[in-house]
mmCIF file of C-alpha atoms in Angstrom:
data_model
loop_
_atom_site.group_PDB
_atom_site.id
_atom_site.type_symbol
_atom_site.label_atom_id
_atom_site.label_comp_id
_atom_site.label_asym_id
_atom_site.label_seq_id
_atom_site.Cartn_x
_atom_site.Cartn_y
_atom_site.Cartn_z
ATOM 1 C CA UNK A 1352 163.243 86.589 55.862
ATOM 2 C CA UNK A 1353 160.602 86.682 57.933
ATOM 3 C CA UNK A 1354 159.877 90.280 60.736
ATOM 4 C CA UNK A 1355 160.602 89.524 63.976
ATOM 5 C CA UNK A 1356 158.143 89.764 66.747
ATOM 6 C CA UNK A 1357 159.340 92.715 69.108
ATOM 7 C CA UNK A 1358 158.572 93.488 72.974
ATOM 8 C CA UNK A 1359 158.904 97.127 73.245
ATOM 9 C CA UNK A 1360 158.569 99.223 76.718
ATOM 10 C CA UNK A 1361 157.021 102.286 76.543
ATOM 11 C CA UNK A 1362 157.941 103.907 79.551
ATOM 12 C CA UNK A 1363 156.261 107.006 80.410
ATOM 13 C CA UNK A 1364 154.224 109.263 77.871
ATOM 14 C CA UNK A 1365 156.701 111.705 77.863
ATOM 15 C CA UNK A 1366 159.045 109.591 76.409
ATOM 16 C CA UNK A 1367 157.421 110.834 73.157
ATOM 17 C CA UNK A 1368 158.882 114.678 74.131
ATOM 18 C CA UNK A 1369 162.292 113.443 75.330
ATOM 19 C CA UNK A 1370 165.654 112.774 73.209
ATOM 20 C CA UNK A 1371 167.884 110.061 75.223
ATOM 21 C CA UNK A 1372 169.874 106.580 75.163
ATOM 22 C CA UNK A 1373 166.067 104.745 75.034
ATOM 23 C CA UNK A 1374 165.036 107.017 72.192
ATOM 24 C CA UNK A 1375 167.726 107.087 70.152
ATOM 25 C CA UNK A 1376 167.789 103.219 70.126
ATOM 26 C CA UNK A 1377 164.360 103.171 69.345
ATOM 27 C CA UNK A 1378 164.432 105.713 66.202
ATOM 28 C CA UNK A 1379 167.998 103.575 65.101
ATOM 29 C CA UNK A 1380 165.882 100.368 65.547
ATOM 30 C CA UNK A 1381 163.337 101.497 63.033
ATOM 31 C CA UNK A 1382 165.620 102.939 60.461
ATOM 32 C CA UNK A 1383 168.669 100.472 61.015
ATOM 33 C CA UNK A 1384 167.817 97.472 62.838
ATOM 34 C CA UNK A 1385 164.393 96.471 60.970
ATOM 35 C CA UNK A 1386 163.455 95.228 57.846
ATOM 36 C CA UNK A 1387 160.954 97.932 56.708
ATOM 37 C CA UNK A 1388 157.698 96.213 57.413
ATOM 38 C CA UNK A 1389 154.268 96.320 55.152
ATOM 39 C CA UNK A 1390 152.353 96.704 58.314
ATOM 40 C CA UNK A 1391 152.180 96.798 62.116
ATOM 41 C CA UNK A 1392 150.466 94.559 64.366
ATOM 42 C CA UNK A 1393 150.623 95.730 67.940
ATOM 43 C CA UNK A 1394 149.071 94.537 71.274
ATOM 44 C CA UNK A 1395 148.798 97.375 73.748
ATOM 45 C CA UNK A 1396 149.308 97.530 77.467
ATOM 46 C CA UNK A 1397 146.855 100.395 77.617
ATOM 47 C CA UNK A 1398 143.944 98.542 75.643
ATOM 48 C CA UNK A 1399 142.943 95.803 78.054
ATOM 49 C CA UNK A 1400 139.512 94.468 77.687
ATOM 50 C CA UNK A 1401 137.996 91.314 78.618
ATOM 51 C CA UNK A 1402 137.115 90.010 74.537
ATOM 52 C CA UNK A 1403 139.914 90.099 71.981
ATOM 53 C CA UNK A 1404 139.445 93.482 70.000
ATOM 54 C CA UNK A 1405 140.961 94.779 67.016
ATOM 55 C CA UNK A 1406 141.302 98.001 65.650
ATOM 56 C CA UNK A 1407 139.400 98.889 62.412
ATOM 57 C CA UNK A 1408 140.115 102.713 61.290
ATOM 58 C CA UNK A 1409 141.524 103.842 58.410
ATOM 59 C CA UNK A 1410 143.113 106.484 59.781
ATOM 60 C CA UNK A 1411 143.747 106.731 63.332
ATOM 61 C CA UNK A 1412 143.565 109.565 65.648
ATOM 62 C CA UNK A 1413 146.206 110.167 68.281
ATOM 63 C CA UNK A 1414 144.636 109.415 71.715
ATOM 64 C CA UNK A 1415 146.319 111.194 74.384
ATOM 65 C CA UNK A 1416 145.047 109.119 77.277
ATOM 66 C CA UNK A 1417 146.561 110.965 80.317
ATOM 67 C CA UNK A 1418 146.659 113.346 82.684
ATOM 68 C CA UNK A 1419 148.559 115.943 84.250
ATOM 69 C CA UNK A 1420 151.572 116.250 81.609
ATOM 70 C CA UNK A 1421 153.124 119.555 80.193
ATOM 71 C CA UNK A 1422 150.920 121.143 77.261
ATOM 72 C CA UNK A 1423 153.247 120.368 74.277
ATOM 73 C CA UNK A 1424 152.852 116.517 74.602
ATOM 74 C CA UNK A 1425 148.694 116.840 74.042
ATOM 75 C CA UNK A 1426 149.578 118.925 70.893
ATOM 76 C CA UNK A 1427 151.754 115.424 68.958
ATOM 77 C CA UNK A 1428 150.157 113.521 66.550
ATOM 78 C CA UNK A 1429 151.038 110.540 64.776
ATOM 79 C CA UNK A 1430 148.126 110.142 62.124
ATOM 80 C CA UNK A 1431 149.466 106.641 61.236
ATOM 81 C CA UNK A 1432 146.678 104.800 58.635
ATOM 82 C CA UNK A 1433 145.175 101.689 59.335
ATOM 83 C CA UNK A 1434 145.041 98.684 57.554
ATOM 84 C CA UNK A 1435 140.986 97.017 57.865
ATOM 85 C CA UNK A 1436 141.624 94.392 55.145
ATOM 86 C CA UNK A 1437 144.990 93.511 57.685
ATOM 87 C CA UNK A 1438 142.396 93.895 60.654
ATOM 88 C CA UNK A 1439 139.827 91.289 58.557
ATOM 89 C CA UNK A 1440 142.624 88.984 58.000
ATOM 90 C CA UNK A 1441 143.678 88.908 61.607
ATOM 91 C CA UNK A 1442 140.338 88.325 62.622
ATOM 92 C CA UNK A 1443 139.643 85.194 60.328
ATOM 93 C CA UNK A 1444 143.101 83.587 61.961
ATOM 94 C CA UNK A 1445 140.892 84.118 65.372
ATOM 95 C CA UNK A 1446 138.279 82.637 64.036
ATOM 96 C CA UNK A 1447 140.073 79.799 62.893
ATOM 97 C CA UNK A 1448 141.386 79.413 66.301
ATOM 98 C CA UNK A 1449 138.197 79.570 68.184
ATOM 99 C CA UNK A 1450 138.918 82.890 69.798
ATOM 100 C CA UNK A 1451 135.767 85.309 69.783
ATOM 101 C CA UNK A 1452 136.423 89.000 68.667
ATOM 102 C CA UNK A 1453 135.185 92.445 67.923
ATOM 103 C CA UNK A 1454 136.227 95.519 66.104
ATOM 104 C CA UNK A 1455 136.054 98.752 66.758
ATOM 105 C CA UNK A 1456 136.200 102.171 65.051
ATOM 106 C CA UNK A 1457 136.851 105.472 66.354
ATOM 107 C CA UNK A 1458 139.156 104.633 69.868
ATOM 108 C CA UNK A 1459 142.606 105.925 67.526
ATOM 109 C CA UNK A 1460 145.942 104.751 68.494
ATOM 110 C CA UNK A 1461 146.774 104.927 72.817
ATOM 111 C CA UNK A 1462 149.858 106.007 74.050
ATOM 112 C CA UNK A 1463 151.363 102.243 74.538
ATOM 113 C CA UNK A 1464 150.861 102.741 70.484
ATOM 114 C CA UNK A 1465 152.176 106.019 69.333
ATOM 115 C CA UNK A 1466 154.832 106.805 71.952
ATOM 116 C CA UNK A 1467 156.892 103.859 70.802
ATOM 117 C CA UNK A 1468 155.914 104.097 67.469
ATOM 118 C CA UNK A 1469 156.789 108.005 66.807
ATOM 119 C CA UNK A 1470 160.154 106.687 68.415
ATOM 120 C CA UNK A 1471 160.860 104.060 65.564
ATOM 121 C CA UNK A 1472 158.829 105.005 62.206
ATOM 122 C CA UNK A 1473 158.611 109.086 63.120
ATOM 123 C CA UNK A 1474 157.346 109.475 59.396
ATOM 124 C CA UNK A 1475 154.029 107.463 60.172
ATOM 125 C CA UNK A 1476 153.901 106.158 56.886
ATOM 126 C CA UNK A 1477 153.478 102.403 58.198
ATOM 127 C CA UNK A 1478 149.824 101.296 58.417
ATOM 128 C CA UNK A 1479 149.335 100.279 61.966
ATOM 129 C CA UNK A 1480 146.157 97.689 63.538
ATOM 130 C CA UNK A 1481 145.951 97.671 67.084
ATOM 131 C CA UNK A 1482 145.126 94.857 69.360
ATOM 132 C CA UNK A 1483 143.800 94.888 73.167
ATOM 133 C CA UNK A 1484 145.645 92.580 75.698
ATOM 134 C CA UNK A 1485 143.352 90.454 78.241
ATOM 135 C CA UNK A 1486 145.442 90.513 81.741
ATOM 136 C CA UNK A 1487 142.759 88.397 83.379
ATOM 137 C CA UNK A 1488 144.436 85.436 80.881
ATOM 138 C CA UNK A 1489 146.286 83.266 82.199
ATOM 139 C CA UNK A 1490 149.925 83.726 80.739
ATOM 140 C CA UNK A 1491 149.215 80.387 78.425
ATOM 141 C CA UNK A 1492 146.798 82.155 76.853
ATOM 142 C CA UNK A 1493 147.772 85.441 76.049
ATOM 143 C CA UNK A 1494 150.778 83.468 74.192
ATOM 144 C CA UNK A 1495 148.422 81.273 72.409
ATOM 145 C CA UNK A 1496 146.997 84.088 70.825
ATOM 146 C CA UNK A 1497 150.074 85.762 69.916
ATOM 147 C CA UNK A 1498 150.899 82.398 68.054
ATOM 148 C CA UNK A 1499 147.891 82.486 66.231
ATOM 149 C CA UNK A 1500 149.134 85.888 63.983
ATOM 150 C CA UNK A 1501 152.945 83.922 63.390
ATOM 151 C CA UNK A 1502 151.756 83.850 59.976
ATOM 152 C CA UNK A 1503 151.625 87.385 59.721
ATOM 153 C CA UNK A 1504 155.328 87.465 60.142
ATOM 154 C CA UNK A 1505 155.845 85.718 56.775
ATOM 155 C CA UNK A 1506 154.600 88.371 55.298
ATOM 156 C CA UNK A 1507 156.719 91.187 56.074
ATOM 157 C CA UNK A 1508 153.877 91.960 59.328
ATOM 158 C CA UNK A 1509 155.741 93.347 62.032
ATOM 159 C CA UNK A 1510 154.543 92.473 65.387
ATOM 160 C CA UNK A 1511 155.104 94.131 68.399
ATOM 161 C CA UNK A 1512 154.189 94.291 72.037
ATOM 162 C CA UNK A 1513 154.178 96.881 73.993
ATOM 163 C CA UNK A 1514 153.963 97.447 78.044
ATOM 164 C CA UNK A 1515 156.376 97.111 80.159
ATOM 165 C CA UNK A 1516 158.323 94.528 82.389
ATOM 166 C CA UNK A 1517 158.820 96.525 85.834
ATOM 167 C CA UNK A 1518 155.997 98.671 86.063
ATOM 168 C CA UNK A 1519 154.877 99.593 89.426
ATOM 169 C CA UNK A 1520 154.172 103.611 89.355
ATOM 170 C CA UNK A 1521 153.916 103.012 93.283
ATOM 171 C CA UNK A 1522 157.112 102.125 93.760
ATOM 172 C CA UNK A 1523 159.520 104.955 91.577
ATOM 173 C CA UNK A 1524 162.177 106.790 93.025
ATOM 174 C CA UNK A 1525 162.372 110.047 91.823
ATOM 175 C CA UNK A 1526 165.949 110.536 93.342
ATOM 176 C CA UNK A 1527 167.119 107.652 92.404
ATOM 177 C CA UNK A 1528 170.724 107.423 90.326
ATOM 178 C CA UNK A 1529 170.744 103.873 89.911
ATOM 179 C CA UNK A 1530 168.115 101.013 89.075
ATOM 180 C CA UNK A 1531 166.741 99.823 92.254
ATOM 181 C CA UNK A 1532 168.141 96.311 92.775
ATOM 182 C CA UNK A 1533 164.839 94.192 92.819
ATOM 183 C CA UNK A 1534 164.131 95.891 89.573
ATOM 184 C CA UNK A 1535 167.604 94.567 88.586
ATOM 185 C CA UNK A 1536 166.480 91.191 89.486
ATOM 186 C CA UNK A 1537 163.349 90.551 87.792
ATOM 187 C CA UNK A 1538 164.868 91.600 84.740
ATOM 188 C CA UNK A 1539 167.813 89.159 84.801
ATOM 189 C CA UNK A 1540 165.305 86.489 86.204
ATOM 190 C CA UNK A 1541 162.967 87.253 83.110
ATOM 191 C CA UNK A 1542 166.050 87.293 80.638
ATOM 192 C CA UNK A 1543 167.549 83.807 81.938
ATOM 193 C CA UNK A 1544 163.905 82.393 81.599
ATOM 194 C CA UNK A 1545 163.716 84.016 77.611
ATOM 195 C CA UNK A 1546 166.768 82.969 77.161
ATOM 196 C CA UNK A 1547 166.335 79.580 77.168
ATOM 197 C CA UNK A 1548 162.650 79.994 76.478
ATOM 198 C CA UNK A 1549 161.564 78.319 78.965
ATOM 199 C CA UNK A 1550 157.953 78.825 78.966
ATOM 200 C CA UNK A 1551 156.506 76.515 81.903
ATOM 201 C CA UNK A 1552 158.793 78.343 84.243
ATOM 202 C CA UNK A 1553 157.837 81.824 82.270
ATOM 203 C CA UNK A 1554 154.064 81.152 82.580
ATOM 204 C CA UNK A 1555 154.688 80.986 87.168
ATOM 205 C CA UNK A 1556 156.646 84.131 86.763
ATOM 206 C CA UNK A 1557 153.854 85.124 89.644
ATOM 207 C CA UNK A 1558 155.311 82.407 91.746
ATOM 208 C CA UNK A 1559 159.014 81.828 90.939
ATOM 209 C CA UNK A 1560 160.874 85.540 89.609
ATOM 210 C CA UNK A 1561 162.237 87.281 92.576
ATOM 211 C CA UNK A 1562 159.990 90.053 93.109
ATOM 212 C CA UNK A 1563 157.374 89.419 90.922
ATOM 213 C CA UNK A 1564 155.042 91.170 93.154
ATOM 214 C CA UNK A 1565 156.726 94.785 92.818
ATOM 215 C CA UNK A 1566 157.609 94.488 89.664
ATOM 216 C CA UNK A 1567 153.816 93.224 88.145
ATOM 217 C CA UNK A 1568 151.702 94.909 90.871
ATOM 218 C CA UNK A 1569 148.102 93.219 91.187
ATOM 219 C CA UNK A 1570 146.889 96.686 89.772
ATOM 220 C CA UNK A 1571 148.945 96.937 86.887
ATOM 221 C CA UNK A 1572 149.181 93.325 85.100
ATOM 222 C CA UNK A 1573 148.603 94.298 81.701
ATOM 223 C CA UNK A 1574 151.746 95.856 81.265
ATOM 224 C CA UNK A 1575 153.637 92.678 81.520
ATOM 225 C CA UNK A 1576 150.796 90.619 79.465
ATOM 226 C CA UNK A 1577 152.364 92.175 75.572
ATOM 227 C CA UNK A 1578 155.618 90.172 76.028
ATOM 228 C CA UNK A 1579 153.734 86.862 76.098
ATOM 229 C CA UNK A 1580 151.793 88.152 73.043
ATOM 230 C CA UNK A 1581 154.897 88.617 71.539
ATOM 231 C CA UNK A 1582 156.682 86.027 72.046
ATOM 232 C CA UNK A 1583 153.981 83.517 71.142
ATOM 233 C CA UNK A 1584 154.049 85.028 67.411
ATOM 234 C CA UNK A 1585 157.629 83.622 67.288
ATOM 235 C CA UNK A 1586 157.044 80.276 68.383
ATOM 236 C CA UNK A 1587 158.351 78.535 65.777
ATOM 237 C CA UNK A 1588 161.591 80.317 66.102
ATOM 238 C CA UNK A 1589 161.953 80.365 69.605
ATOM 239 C CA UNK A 1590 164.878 82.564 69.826
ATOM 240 C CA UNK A 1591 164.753 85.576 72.284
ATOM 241 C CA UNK A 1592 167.699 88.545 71.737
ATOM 242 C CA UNK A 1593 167.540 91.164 74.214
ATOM 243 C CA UNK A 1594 168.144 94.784 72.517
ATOM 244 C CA UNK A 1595 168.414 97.153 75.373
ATOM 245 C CA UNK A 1596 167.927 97.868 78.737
ATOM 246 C CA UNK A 1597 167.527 100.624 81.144
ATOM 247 C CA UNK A 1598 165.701 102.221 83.864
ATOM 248 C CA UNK A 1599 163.880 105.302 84.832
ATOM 249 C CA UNK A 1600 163.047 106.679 88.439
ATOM 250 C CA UNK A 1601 164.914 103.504 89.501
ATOM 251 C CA UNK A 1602 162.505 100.898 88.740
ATOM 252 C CA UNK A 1603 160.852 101.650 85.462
ATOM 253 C CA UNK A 1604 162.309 99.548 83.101
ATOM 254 C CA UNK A 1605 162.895 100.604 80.089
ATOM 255 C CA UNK A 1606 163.781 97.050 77.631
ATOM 256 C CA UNK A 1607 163.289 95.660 73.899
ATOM 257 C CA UNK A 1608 163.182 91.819 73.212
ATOM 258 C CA UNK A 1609 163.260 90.572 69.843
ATOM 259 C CA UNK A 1610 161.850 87.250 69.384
ATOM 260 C CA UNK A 1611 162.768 85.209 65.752
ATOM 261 C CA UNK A 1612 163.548 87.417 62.264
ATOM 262 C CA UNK A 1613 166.108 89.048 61.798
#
């Protein structure tokens, strides 16, 4: 049976330092819910560059790319391997499909990588290759080039995206006890339209989800752009299962979407 495609949110980098509901489905996910996987692909919120890139190390660094957290969380590593003949491969099925790219050594794995990651496979024993996201894409796109690594899939590849759905840092609420009701309302909006996959109204999610503008600020598109990714490496199965949801600070939403597999 083929891996599923996964959209993962990754919250906030302490998420990697905390032991909750969202973590503890996460780790059961990875030792329960999955199909142990040969590899991971995964397209990162917090890689977003203008031409497709792919990650070539063989063993990646941890890349603690933020600011102003408590000490212990710079001090976690997850030295995952890489995988370049994976990373070649992926880049041929680019080529194939007309889509320039470039690799690069050296950048390690972000936190929109390892955060999640340490959350599902804590033993880092799963070679990992990294992909940037292009938010300037129209939503059309960033799907198309999901689809082009379905393949993968077939081959015990796990794919994943990760970002997150309702991400506007400007707009958390600290105090808050419940999720914030627009939050509430782009979610269900966004799980009708992956429900019944429903991708012309998916790709005007700008125009038509209530509250599209909080939830995918103008500054912060990229976090939204993995779940296209995602989804377009299932889209032959076309079947979207939503694994969990919650929120944090009111409005940070804290989801998993499995597209196809298992």
């Amino acid at each position: 049976m083929a891996q599923p495609a996964l959209f993962v949110a990754h919250g906030s980098p302490t998420l990697a330092m905390e032991d909750n509901e969202y973590t503890q489905f996460l780790n059961r996910l990875g030792r329960e819910g999955l199909k142990r996987p040969q590899a991971i692909v995964l397209f990162s919120a917090h890689w977003d560059a203008p031409v497709q890139c792919i990650n070539a190390d063989e063993v990646h660094e941890t890349s603690h790319d933020f600011y102003g957290f408590p000490e212990d969380l710079y001090k976690i590593s997850y030295p995952a391997a890489g995988d370049p003949k994976l990373g070649a491969k992926i880049g041929s099925l680019f080529t194939a499909n007309n889509l320039p790219y470039t690799t690069v050594s050296g950048r390690g794995l972000d936190h929109g990588a390892w955060v999640i990651l340490r959350a599902l496979f804590p033993a880092a024993d799963i070679p990992v290759v990294e992909l940037s996201v292009d938010s300037k894409r129209s939503p059309s796109e960033q799907y198309a080039i999901g689809k082009m690594l379905a393949k993968l899939r077939d081959e015990n590849v796990l794919i994943i995206g990760s970002g997150g759905l309702v991400h506007n840092l400007r707009l958390l609420d600290r105090q808050a006890t419940e999720p914030l009701p627009w939050a509430v309302l782009f979610d269900e909006w966004i799980a009708q339209t992956l429900g019944s996959w429903d991708l012309r109204t998916l790709f005007q999610f700008d125009k038509k989800a209530p509250h599209a503008r909080e939830a995918v600020p103008s500054y912060a598109p990229e976090h939204f752009a993995p779940l296209l990714y995602a989804m377009g490496a299932a889209d032959h199965d076309r079947k979207a299962d939503k694994l969990y949801q919650s929120y944090e600070f009111g409005s940070l939403s804290l989801n998993c979407w499995r597209f196809g597999g298992q």
